[in-house]
Backbone as a printed PyTorch tensor [residue, N CA C, xyz], in Angstrom:
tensor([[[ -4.0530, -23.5360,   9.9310],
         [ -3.5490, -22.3210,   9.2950],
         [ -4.6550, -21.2620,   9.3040]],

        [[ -4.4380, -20.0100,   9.8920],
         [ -5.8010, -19.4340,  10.0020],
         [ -5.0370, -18.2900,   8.9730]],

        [[ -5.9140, -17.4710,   8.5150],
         [ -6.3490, -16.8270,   7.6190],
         [ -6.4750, -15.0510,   7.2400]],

        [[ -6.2910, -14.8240,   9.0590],
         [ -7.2390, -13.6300,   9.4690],
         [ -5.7880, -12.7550,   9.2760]],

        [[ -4.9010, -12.9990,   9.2260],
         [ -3.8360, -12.1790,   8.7250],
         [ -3.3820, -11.9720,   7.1700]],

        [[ -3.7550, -12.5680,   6.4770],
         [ -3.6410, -12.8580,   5.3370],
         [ -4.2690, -11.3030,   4.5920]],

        [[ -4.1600, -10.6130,   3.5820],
         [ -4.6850,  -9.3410,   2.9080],
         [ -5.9230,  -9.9930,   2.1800]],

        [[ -6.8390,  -9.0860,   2.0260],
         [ -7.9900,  -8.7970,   1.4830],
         [ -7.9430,  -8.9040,  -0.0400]],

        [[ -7.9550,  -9.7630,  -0.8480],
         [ -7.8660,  -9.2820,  -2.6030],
         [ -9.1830,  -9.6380,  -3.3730]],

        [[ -9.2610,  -9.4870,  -4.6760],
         [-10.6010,  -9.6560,  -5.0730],
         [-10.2340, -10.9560,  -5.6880]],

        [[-11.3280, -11.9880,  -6.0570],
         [-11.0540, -13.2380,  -5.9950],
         [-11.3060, -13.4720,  -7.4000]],

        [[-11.8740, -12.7070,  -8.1780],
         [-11.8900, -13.1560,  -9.6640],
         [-10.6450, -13.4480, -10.3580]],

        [[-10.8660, -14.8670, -11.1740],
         [ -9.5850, -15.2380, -11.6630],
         [ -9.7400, -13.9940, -12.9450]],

        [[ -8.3830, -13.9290, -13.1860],
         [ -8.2280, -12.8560, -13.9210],
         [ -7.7490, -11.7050, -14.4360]],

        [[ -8.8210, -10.8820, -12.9360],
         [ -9.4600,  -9.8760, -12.6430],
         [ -7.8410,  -9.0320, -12.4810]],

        [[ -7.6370,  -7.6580, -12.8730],
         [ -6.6640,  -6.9190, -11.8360],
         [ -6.5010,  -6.9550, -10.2960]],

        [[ -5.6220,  -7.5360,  -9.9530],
         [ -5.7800,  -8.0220,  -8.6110],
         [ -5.5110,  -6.6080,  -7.3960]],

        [[ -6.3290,  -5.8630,  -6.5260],
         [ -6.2400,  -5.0490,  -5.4940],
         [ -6.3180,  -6.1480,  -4.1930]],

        [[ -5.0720,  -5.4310,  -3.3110],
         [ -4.5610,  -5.9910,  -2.2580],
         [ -4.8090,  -5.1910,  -1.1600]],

        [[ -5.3450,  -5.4870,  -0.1200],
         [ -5.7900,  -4.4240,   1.2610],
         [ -5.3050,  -5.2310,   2.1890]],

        [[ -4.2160,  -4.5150,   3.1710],
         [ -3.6850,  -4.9800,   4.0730],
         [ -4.0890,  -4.7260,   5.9280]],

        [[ -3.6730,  -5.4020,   6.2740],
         [ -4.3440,  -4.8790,   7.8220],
         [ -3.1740,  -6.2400,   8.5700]],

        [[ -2.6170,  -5.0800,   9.6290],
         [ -1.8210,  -5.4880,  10.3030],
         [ -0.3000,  -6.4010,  10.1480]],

        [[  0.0680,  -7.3610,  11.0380],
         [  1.2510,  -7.6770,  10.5250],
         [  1.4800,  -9.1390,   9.5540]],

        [[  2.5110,  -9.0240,   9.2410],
         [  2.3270,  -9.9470,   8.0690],
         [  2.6500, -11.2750,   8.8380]],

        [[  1.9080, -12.5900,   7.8820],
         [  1.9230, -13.7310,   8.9690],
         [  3.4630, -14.3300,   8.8110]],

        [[  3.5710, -15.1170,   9.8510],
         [  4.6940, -15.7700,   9.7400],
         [  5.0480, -16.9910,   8.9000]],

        [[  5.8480, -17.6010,   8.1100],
         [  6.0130, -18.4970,   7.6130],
         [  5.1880, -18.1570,   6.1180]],

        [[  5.7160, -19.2670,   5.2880],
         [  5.0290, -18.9740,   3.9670],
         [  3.6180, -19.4460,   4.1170]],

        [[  2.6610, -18.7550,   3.6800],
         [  1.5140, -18.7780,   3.6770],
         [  0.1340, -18.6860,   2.3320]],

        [[ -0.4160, -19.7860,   1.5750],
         [ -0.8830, -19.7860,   0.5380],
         [ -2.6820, -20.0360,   1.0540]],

        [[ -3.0450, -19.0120,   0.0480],
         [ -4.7420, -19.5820,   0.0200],
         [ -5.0200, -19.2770,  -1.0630]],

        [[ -6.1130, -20.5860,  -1.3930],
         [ -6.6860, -20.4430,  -2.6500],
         [ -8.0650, -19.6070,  -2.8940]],

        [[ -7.9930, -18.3800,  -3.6970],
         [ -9.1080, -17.4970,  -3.6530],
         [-10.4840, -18.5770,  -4.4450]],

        [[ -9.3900, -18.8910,  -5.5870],
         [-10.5540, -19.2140,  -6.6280],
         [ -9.9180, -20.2630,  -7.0070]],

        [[-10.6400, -21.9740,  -6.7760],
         [ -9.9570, -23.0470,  -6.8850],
         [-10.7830, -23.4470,  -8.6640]],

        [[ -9.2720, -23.7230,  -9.1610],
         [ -9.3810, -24.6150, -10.6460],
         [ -9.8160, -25.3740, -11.4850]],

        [[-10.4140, -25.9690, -12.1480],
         [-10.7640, -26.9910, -12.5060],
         [ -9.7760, -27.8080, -13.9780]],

        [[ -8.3240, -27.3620, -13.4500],
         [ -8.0500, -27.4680, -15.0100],
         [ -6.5780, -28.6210, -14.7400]],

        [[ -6.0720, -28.9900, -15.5360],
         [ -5.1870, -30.0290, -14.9210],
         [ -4.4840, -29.6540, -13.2430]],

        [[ -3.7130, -30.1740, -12.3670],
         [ -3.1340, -30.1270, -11.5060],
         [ -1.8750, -29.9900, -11.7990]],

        [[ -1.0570, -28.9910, -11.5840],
         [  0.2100, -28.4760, -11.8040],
         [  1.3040, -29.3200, -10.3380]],

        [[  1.9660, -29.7030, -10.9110],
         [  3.3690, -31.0020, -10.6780],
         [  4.2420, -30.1260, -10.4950]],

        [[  4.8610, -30.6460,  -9.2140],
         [  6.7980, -30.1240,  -9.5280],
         [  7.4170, -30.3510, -11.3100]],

        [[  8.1090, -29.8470, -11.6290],
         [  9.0260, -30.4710, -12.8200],
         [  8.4160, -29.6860, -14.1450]],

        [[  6.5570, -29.2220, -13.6400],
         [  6.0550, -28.5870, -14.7020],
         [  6.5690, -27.4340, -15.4880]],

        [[  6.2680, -27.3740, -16.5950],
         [  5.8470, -25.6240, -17.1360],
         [  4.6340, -24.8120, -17.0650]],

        [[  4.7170, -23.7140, -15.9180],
         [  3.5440, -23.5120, -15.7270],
         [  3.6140, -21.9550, -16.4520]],

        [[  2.5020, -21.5000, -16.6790],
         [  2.0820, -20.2250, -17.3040],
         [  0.8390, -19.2960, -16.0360]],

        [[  1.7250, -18.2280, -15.4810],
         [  0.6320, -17.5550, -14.5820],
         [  0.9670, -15.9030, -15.0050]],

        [[ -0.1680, -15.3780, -14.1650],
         [ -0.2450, -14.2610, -14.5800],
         [ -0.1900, -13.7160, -12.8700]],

        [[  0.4750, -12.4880, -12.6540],
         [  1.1830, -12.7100, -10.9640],
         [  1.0820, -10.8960, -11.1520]],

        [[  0.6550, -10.9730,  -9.7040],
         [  0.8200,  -9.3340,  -9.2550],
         [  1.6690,  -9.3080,  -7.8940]],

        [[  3.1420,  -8.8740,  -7.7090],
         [  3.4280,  -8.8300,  -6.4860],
         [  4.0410,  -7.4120,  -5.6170]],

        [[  3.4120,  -7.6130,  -4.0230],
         [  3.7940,  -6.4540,  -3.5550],
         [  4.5860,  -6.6100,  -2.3540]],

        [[  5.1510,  -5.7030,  -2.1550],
         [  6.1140,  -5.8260,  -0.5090],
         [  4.3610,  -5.2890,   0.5190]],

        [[  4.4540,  -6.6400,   1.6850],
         [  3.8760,  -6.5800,   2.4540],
         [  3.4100,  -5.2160,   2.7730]],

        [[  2.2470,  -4.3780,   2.9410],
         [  2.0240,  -3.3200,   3.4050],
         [  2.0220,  -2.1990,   2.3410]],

        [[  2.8910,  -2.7380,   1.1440],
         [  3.1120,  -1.3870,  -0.1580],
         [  1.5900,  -1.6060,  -1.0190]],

        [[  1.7880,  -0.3640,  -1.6020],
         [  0.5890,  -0.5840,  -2.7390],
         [  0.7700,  -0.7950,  -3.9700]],

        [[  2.1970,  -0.3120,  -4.5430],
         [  2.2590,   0.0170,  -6.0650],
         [  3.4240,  -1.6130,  -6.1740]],

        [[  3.1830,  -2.4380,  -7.2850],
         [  3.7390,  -3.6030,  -7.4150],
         [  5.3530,  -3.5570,  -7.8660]],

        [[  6.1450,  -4.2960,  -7.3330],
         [  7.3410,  -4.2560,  -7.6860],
         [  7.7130,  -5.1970,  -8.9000]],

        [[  6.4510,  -5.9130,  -8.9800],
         [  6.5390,  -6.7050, -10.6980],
         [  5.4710,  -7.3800, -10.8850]],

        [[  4.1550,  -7.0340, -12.3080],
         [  3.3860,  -7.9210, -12.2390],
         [  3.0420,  -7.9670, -13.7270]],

        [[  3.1780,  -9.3800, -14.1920],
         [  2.7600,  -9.4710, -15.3420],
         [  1.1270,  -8.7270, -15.7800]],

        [[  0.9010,  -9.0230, -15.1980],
         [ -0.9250,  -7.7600, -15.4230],
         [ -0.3830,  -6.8640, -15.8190]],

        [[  0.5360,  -5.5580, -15.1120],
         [  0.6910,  -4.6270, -16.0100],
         [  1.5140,  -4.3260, -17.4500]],

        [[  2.4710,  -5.9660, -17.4170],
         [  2.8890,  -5.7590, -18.8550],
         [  1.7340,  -6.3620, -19.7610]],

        [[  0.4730,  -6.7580, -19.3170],
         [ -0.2730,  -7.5790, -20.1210],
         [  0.4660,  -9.0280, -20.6660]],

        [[  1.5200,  -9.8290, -20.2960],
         [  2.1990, -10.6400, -20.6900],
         [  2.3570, -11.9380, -19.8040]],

        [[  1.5750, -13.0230, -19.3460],
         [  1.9060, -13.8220, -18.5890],
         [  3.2440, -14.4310, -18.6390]],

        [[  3.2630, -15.1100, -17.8290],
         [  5.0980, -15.4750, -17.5240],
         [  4.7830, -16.7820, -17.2860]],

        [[  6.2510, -17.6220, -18.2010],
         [  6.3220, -19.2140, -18.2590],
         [  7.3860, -19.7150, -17.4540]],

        [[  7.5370, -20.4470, -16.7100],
         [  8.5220, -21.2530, -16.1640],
         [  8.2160, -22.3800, -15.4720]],

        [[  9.5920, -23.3160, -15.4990],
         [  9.5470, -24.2200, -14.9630],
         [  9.1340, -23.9850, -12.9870]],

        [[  8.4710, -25.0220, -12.3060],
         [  8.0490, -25.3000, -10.9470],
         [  8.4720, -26.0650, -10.4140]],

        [[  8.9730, -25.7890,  -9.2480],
         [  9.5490, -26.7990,  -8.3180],
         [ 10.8830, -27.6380,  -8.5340]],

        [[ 11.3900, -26.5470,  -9.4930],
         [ 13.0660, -27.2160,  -9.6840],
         [ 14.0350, -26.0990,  -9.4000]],

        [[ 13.4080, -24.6260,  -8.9690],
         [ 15.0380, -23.6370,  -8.6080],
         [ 14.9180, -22.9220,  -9.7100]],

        [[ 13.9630, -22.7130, -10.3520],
         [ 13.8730, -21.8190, -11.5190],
         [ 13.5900, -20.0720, -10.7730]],

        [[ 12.3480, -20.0960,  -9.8060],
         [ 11.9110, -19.0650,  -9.1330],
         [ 12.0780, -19.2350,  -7.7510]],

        [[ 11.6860, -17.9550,  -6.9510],
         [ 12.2380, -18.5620,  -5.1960],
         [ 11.2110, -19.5100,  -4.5490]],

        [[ 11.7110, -19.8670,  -3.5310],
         [ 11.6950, -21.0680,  -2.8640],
         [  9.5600, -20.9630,  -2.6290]],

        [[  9.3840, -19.7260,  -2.3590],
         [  7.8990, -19.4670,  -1.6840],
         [  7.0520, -19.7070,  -3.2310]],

        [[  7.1440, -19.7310,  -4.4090],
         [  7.0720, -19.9140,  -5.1390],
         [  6.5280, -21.3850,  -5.5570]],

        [[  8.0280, -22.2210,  -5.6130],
         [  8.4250, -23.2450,  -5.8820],
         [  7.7440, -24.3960,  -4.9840]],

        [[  7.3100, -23.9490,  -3.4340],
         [  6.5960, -24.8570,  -2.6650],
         [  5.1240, -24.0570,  -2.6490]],

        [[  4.2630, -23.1670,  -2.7430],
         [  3.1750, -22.9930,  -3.4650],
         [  2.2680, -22.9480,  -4.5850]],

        [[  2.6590, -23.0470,  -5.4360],
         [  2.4020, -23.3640,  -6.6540],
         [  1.6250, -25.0280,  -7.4570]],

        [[  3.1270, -25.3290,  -6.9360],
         [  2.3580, -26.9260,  -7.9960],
         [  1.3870, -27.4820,  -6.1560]],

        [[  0.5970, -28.3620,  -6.7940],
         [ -0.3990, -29.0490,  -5.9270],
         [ -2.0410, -28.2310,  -6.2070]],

        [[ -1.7970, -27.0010,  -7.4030],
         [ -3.1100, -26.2860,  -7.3700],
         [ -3.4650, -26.4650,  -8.7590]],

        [[ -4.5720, -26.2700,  -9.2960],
         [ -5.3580, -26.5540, -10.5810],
         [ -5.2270, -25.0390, -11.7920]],

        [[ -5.0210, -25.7570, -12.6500],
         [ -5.0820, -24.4720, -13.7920],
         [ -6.1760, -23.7940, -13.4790]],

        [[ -6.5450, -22.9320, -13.7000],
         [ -7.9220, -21.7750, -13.0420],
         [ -8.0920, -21.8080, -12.0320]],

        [[ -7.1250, -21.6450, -11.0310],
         [ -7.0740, -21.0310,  -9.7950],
         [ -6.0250, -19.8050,  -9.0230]],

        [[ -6.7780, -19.0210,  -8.3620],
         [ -6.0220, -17.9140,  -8.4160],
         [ -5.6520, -17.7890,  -6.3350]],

        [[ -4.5040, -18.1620,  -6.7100],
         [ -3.6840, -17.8530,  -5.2990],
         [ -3.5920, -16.8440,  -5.0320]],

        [[ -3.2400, -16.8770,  -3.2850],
         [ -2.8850, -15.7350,  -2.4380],
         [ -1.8830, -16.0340,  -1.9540]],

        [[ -0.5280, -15.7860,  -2.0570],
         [  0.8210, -16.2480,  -1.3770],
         [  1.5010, -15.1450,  -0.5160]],

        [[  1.6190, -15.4020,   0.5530],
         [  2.7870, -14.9660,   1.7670],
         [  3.8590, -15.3760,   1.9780]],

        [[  4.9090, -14.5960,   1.2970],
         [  6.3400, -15.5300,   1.1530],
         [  7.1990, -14.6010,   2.0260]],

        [[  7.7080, -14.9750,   3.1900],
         [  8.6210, -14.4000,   3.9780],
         [ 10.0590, -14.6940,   3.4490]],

        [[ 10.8010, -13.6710,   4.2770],
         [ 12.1260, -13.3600,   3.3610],
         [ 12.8760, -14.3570,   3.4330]],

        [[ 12.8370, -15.7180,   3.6520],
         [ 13.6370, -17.2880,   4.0680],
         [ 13.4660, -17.8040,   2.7310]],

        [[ 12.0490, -17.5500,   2.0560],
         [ 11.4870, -18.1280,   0.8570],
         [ 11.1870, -17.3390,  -0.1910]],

        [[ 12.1540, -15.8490,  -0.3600],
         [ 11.7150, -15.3120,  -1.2870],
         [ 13.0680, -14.5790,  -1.6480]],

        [[ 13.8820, -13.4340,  -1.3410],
         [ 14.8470, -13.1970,  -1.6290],
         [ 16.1640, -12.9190,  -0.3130]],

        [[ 15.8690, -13.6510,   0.4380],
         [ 16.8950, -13.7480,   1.6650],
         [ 16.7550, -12.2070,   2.0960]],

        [[ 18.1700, -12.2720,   2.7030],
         [ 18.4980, -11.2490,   3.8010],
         [ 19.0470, -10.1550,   2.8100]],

        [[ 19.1550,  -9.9110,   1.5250],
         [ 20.0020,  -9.0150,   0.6850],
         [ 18.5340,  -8.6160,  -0.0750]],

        [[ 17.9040,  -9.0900,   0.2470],
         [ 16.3320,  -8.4870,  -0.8720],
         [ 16.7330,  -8.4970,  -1.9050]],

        [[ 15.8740,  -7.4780,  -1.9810],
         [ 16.6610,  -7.2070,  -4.4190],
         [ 16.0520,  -5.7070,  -4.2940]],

        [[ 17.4280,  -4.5160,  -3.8020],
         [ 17.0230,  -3.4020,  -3.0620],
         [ 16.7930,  -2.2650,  -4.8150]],

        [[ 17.2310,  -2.9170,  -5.7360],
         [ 16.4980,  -2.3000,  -6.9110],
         [ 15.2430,  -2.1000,  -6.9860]],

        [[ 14.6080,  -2.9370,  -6.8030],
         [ 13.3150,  -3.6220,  -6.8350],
         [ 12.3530,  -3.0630,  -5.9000]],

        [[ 12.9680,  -2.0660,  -4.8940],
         [ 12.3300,  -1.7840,  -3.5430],
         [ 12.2320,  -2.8500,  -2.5500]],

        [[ 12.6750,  -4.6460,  -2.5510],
         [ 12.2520,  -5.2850,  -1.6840],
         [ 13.6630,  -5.0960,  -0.6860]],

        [[ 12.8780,  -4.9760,   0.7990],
         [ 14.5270,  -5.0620,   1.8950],
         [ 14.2260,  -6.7670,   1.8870]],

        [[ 15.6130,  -6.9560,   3.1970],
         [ 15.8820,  -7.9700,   3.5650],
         [ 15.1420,  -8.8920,   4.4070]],

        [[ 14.4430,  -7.8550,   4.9620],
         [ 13.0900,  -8.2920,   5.5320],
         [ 11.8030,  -8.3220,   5.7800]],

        [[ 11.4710,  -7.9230,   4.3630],
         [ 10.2070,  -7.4980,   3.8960],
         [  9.5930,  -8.9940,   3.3990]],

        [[  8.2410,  -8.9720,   3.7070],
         [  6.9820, -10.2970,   3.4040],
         [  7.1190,  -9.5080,   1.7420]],

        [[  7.0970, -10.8300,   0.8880],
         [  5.8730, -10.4930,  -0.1870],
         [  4.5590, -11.4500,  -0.2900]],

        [[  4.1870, -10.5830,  -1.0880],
         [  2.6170, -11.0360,  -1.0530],
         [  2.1730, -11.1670,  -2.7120]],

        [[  2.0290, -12.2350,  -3.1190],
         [  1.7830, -12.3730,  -4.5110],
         [ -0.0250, -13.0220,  -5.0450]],

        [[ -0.5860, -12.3150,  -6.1110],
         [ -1.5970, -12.9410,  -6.6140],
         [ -1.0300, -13.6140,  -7.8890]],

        [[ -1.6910, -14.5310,  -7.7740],
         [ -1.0590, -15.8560,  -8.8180],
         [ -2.6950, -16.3710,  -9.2560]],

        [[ -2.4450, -15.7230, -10.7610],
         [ -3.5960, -16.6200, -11.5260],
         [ -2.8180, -18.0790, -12.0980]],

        [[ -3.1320, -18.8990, -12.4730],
         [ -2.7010, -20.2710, -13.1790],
         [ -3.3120, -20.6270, -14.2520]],

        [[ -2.8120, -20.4210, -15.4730],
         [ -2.9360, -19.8700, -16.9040],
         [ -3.3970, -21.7300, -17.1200]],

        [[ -2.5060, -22.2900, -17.0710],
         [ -1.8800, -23.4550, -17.5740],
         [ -0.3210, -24.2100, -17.4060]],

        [[ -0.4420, -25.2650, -17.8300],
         [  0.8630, -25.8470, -17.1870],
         [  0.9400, -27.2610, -18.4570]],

        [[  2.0620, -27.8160, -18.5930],
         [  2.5130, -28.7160, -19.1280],
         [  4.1670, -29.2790, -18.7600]]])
C-alpha cells in the first residue's frame, strides 16, 4: 500500500487537523496511521468515542467535524452503525491514535452522496480520526 497519494495532515493527536492535497485521490479505501496508540485496541462490536474532521477529496472547508462542534462522537464499530469505510478502518487501531482514512464512494455514501452535505456520488472522502476511547 503506498502512501504517496494519500494528503498531507498534521499528525498531532488532537491537534485541529489541516489537510493538503496533491493530485488524485487513491483508489480503494485507504487508512494510515499518523500517530499510533497506546491505549486499549478497539474491536468490531465496540463503542468507540473519536473526534473526526471530514472533507470531500480536494475541498478545504469540512462537511462535518466534531472539532468544530468541540463535541466528540460515540458509536458503535463494525456493526452498520456508520459507513462501510468507517466500519472496516477503525477497529484493529489503539485508543490514542490518530488516523488518516480514504474512503471512496463504494465505502462511504454510494452513488447518491448526501448532496446536502456537498458530498457527490463520486467524490473520495478523506477523514482525520482521533480515537478518544472505546468500550
Amino acid at each position: 500500500m503506498t502512501e504517496q497519494s494519500m494528503p498531507k495532515v498534521n499528525a498531532a493527536f488532537g491537534a485541529y487537523p489541516t489537510i493538503e492535497f496533491e493530485g488524485a485521490a487513491p483508489q480503494g479505501l485507504r487508512v494510515q496511521e499518523l500517530v499510533e496508540g497506546d491505549g486499549p485496541l478497539v474491536r468490531k462490536g465496540d463503542t468507540v468515542t473519536v473526534n473526526y474532521h471530514g472533507v470531500v477529496w480536494g475541498g478545504e472547508a469540512p462537511f462535518d467535524s466534531s472539532f468544530d462542534r468541540h463535541q466528540p462522537a460515540s458509536f458503535a464499530i463494525g456493526v452498520g452503525q456508520v459507513i462501510k469505510g468507517w466500519d472496516q478502518s477503525v477497529p484493529g487501531h489503539n485508543v490514542g491514535s490518530r488516523l488518516l482514512v480514504s474512503i471512496p464512494p463504494e465505502y462511504g455514501y454510494g452513488s447518491r452522496g448526501v448532496p446536502q452535505a456537498g458530498i457527490g456520488g463520486d467524490d473520495t472522502l478523506v477523514f482525520v480520526v482521533d480515537i478518544i476511547s472505546t468500550r
